[in-house]
C-alpha positions as protocol buffer text, in pm:
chain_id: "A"
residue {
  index: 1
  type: UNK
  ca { x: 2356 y: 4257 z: -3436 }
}
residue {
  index: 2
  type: UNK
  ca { x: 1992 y: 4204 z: -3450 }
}
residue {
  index: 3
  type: UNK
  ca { x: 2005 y: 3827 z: -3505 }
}
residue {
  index: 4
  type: UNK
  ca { x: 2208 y: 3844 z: -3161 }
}
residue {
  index: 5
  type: UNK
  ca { x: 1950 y: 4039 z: -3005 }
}
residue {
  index: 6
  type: UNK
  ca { x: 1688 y: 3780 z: -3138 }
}
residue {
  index: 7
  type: UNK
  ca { x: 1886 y: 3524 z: -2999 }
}
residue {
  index: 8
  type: UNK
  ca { x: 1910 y: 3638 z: -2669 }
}
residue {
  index: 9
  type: UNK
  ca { x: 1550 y: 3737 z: -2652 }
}
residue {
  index: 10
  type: UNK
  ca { x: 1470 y: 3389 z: -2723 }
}
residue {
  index: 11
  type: UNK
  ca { x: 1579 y: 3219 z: -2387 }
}
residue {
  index: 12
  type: UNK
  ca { x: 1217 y: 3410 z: -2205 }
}
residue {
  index: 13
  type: UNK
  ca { x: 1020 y: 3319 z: -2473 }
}
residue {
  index: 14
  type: UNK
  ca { x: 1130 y: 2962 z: -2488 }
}
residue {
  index: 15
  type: UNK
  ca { x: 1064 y: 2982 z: -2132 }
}
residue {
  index: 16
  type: UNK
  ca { x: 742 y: 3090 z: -2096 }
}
residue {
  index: 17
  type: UNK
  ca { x: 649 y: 2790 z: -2397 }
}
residue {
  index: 18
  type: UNK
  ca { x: 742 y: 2550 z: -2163 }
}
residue {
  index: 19
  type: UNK
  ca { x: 507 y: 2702 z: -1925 }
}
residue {
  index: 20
  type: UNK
  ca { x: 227 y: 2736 z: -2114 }
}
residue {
  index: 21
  type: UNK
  ca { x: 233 y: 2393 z: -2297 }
}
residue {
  index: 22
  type: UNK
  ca { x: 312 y: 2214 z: -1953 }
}
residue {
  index: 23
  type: UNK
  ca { x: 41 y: 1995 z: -1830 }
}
residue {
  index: 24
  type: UNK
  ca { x: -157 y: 2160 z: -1534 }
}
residue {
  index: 25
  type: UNK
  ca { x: -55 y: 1944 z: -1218 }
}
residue {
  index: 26
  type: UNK
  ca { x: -389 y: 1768 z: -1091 }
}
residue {
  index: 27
  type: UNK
  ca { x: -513 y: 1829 z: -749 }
}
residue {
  index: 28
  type: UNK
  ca { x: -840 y: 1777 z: -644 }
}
residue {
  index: 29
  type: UNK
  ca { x: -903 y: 1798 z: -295 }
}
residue {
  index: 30
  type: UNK
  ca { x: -1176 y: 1593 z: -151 }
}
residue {
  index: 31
  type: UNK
  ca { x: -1287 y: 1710 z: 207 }
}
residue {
  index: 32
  type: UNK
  ca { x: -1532 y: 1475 z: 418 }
}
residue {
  index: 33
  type: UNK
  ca { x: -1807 y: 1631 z: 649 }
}
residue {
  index: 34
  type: UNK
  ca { x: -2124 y: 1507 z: 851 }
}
residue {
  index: 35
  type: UNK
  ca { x: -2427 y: 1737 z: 872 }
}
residue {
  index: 36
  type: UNK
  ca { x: -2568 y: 1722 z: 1288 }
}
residue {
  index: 37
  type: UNK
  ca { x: -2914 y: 1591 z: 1332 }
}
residue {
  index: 38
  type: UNK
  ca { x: -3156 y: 1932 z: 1409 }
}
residue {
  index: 39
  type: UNK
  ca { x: -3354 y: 2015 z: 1110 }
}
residue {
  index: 40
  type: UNK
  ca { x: -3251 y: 1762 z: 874 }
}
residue {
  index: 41
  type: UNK
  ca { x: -3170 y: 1413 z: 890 }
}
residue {
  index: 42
  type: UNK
  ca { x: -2736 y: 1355 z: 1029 }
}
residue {
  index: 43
  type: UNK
  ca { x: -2542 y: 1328 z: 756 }
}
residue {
  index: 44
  type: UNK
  ca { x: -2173 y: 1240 z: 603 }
}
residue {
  index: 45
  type: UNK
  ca { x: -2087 y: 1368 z: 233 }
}
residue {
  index: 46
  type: UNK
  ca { x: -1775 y: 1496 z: 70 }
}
residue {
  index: 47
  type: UNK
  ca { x: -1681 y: 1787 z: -99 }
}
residue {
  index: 48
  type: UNK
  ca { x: -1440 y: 1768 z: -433 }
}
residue {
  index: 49
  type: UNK
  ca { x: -1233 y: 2111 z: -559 }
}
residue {
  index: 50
  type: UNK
  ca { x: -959 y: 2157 z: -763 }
}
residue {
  index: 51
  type: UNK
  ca { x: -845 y: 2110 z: -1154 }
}
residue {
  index: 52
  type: UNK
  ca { x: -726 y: 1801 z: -1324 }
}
residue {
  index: 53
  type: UNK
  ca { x: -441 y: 1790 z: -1515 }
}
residue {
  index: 54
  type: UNK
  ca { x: -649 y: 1877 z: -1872 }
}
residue {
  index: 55
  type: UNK
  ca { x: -756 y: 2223 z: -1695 }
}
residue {
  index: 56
  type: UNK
  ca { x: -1121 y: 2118 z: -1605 }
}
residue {
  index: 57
  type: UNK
  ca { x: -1252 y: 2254 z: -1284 }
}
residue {
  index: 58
  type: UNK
  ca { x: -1359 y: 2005 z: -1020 }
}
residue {
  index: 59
  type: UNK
  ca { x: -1636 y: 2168 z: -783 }
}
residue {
  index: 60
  type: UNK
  ca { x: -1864 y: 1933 z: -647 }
}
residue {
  index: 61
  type: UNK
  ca { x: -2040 y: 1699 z: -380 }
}
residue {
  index: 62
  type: UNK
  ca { x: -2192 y: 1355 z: -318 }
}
residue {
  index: 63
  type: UNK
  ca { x: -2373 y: 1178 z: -48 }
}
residue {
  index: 64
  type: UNK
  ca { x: -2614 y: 923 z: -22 }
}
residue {
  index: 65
  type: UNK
  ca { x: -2929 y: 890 z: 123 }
}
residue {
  index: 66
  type: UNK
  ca { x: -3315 y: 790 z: 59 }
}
residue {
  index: 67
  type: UNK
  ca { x: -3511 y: 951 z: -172 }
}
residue {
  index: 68
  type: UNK
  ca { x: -3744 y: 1000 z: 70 }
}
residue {
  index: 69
  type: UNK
  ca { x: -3724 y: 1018 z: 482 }
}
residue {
  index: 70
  type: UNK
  ca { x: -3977 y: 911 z: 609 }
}
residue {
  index: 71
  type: UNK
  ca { x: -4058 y: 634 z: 868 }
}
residue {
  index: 72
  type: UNK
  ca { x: -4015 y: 367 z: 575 }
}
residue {
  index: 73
  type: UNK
  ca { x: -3611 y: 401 z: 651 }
}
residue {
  index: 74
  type: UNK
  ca { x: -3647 y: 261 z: 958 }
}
residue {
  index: 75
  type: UNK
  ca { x: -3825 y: -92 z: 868 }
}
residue {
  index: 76
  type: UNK
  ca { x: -3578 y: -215 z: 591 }
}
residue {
  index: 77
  type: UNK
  ca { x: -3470 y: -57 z: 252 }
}
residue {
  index: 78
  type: UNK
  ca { x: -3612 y: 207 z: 75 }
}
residue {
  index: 79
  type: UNK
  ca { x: -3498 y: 359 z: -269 }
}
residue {
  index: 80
  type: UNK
  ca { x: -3185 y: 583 z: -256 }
}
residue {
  index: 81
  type: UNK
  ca { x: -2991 y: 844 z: -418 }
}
residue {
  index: 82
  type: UNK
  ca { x: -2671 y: 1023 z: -479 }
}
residue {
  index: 83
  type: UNK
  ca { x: -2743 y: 1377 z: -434 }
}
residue {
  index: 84
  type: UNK
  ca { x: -2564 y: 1687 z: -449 }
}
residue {
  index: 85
  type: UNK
  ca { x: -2604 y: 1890 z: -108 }
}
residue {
  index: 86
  type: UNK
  ca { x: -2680 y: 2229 z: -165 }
}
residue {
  index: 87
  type: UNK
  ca { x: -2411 y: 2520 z: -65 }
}
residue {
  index: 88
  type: UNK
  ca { x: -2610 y: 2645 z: 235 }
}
residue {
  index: 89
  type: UNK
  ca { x: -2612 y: 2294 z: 346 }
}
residue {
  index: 90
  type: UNK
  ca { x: -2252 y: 2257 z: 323 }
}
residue {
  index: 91
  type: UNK
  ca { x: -2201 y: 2598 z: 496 }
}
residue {
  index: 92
  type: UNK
  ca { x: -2337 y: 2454 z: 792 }
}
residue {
  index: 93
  type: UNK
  ca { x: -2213 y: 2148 z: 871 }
}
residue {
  index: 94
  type: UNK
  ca { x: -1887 y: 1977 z: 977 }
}
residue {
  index: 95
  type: UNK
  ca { x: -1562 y: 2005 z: 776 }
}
residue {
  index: 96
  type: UNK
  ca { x: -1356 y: 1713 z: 914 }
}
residue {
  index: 97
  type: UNK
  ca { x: -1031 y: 1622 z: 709 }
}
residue {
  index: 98
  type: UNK
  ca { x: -914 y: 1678 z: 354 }
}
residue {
  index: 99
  type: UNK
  ca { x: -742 y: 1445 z: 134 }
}
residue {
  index: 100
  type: UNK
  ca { x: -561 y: 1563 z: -220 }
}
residue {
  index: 101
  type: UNK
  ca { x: -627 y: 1308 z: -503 }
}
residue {
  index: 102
  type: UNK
  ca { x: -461 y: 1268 z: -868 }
}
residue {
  index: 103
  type: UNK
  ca { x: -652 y: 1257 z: -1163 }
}
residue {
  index: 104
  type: UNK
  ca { x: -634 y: 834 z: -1112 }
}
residue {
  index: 105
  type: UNK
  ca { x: -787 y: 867 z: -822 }
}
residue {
  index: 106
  type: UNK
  ca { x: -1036 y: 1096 z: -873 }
}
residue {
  index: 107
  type: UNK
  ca { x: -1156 y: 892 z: -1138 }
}
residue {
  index: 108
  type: UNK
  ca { x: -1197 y: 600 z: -911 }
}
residue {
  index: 109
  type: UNK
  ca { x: -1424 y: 825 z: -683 }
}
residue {
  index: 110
  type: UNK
  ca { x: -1644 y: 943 z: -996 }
}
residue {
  index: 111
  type: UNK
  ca { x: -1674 y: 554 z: -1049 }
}
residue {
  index: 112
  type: UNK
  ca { x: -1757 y: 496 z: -684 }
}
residue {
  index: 113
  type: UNK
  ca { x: -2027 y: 722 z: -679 }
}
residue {
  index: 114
  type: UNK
  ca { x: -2146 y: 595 z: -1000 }
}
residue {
  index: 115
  type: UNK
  ca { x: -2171 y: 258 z: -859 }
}
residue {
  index: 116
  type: UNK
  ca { x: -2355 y: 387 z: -561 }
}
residue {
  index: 117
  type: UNK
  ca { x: -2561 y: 591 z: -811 }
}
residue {
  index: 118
  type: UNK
  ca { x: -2717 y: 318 z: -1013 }
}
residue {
  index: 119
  type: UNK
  ca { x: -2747 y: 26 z: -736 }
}
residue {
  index: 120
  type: UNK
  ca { x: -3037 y: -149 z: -784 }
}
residue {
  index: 121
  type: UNK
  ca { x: -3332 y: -13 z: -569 }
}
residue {
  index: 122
  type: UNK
  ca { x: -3435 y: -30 z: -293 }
}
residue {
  index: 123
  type: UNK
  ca { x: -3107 y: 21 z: -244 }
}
residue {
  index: 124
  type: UNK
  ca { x: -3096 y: 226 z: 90 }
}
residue {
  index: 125
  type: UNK
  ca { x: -3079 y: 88 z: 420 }
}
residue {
  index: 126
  type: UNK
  ca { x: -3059 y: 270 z: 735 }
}
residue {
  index: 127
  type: UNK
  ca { x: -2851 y: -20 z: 939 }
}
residue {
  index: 128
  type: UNK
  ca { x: -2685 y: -168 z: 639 }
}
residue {
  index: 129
  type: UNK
  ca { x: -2624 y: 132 z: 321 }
}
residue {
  index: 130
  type: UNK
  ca { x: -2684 y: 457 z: 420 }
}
residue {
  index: 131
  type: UNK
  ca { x: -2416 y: 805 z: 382 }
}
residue {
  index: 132
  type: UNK
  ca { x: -2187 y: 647 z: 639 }
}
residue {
  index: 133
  type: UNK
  ca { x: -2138 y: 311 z: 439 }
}
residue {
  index: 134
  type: UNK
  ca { x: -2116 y: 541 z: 118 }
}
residue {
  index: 135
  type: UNK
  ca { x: -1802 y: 787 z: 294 }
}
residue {
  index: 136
  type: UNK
  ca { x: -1657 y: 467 z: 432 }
}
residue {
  index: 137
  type: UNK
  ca { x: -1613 y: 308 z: 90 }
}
residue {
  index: 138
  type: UNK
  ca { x: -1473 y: 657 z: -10 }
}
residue {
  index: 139
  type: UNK
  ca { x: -1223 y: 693 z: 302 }
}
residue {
  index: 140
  type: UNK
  ca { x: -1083 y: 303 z: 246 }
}
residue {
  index: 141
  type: UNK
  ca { x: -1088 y: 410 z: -190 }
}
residue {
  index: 142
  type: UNK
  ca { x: -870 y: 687 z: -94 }
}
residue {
  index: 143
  type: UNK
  ca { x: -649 y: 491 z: 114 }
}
residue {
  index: 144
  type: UNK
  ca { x: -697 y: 550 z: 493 }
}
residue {
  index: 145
  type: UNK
  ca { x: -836 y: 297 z: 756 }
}
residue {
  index: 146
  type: UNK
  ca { x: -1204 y: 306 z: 932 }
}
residue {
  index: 147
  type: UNK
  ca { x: -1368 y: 2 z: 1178 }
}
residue {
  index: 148
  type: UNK
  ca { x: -1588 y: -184 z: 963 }
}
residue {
  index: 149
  type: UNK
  ca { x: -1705 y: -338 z: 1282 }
}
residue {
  index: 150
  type: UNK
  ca { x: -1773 y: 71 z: 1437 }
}
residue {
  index: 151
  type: UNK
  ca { x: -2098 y: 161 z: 1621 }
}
residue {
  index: 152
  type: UNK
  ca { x: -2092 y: 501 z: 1387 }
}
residue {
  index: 153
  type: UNK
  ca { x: -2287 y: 366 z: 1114 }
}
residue {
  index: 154
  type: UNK
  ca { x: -2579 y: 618 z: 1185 }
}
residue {
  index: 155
  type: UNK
  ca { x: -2374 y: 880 z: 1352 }
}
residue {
  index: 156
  type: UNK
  ca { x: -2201 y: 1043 z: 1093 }
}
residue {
  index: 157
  type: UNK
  ca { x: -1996 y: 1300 z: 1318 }
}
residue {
  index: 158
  type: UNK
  ca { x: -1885 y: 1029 z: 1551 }
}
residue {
  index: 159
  type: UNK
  ca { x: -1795 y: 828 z: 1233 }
}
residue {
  index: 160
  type: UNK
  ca { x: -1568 y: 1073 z: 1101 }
}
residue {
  index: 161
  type: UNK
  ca { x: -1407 y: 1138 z: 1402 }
}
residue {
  index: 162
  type: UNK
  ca { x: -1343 y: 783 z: 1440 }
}
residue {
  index: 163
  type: UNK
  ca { x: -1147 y: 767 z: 1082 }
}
residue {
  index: 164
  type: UNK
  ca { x: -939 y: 1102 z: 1195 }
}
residue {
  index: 165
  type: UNK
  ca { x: -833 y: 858 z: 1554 }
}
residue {
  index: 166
  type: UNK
  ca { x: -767 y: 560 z: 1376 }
}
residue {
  index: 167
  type: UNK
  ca { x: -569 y: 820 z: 1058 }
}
residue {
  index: 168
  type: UNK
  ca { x: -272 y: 981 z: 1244 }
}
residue {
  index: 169
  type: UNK
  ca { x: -185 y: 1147 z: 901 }
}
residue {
  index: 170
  type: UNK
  ca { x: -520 y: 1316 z: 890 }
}
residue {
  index: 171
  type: UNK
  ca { x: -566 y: 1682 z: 986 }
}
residue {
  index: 172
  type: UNK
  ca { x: -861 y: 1774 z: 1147 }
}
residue {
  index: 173
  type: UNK
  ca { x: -1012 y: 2091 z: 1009 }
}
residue {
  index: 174
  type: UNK
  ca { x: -1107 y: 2359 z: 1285 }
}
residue {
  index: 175
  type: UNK
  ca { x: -1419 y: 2457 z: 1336 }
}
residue {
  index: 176
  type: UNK
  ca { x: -1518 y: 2154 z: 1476 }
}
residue {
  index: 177
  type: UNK
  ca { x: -1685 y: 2089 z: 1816 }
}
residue {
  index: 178
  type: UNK
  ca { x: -1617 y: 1740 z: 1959 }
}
């Protein structure tokens, strides 16, 4: 009797093993913004969140832009960095599309922004590397289509509205004025 009962308690047990031991599923989702000119310099950057599949928490962001603005950007190249925007920062400017990535992928977009991270210096250029070129190489990483040959490169809204045109798939987030 009580090695039947064991048995039959089993099948939950057995069940929630599986569960437990399972490999989390990975999904990251990476969400693309631009940041209006007003107080700060325009802006595009993206926004990772999620877990990969060995449990560790993605939360994070990357742009690009020069170490410092100043009137140097608009002569030639300065130096530049990958930065972090703040939270407040993010709070207040434009949420345009999000994308979910595997762990593969995400790891291509760590090495992307590593790339971008230790380019030689000067290595930003208003007309020709600035946080445009940097979400571009994202957007076409990830798989979608932008104009290489687009007017955007220093409008960062118009930019990303351009990739959400030209990426039927692509749902634009609300919240957005056009």
């Amino acid at each position: 009797m009580i090695i039947r009962l064991l048995w039959m308690l089993r099948m939950p047990f057995l069940a929630l093993a599986c569960l437990v031991a399972s490999p989390v599923a990975a999904q990251v989702d990476v969400t693309f913004y631009s940041h209006d000119f007003g107080k700060n310099f325009p802006h595009a950057f993206f926004v990772l969140k999620g877990q990969l599949e060995n449990g560790e928490t993605v939360d994070t962001s990357y742009g690009f832009t020069a170490v410092n603005v100043s009137p140097g950007i608009l002569w030639g190249s300065v130096k530049g960095k990958v930065e972090t925007p703040k939270l407040k920062y993010v709070a207040k400017s434009n949420a345009h599309f999000t994308v979910t990535i595997d762990d593969n992928k995400y790891r291509e977009l760590i090495g992307l922004v590593e790339k971008w991270r230790t380019m030689p210096q000067k290595s930003y250029n208003l007309g020709k590397r600035n946080c445009v070129h940097f979400a571009s190489e994202a957007i076409a990483l990830l798989g979608y289509k932008f104009n290489s040959k687009t007017k955007n490169w220093k409008k960062p809204k118009s930019f990303m509205l351009e990739v959400l045109a030209m990426n039927p798939g692509l749902v634009k987030l609300g919240g957005n004025s056009d």
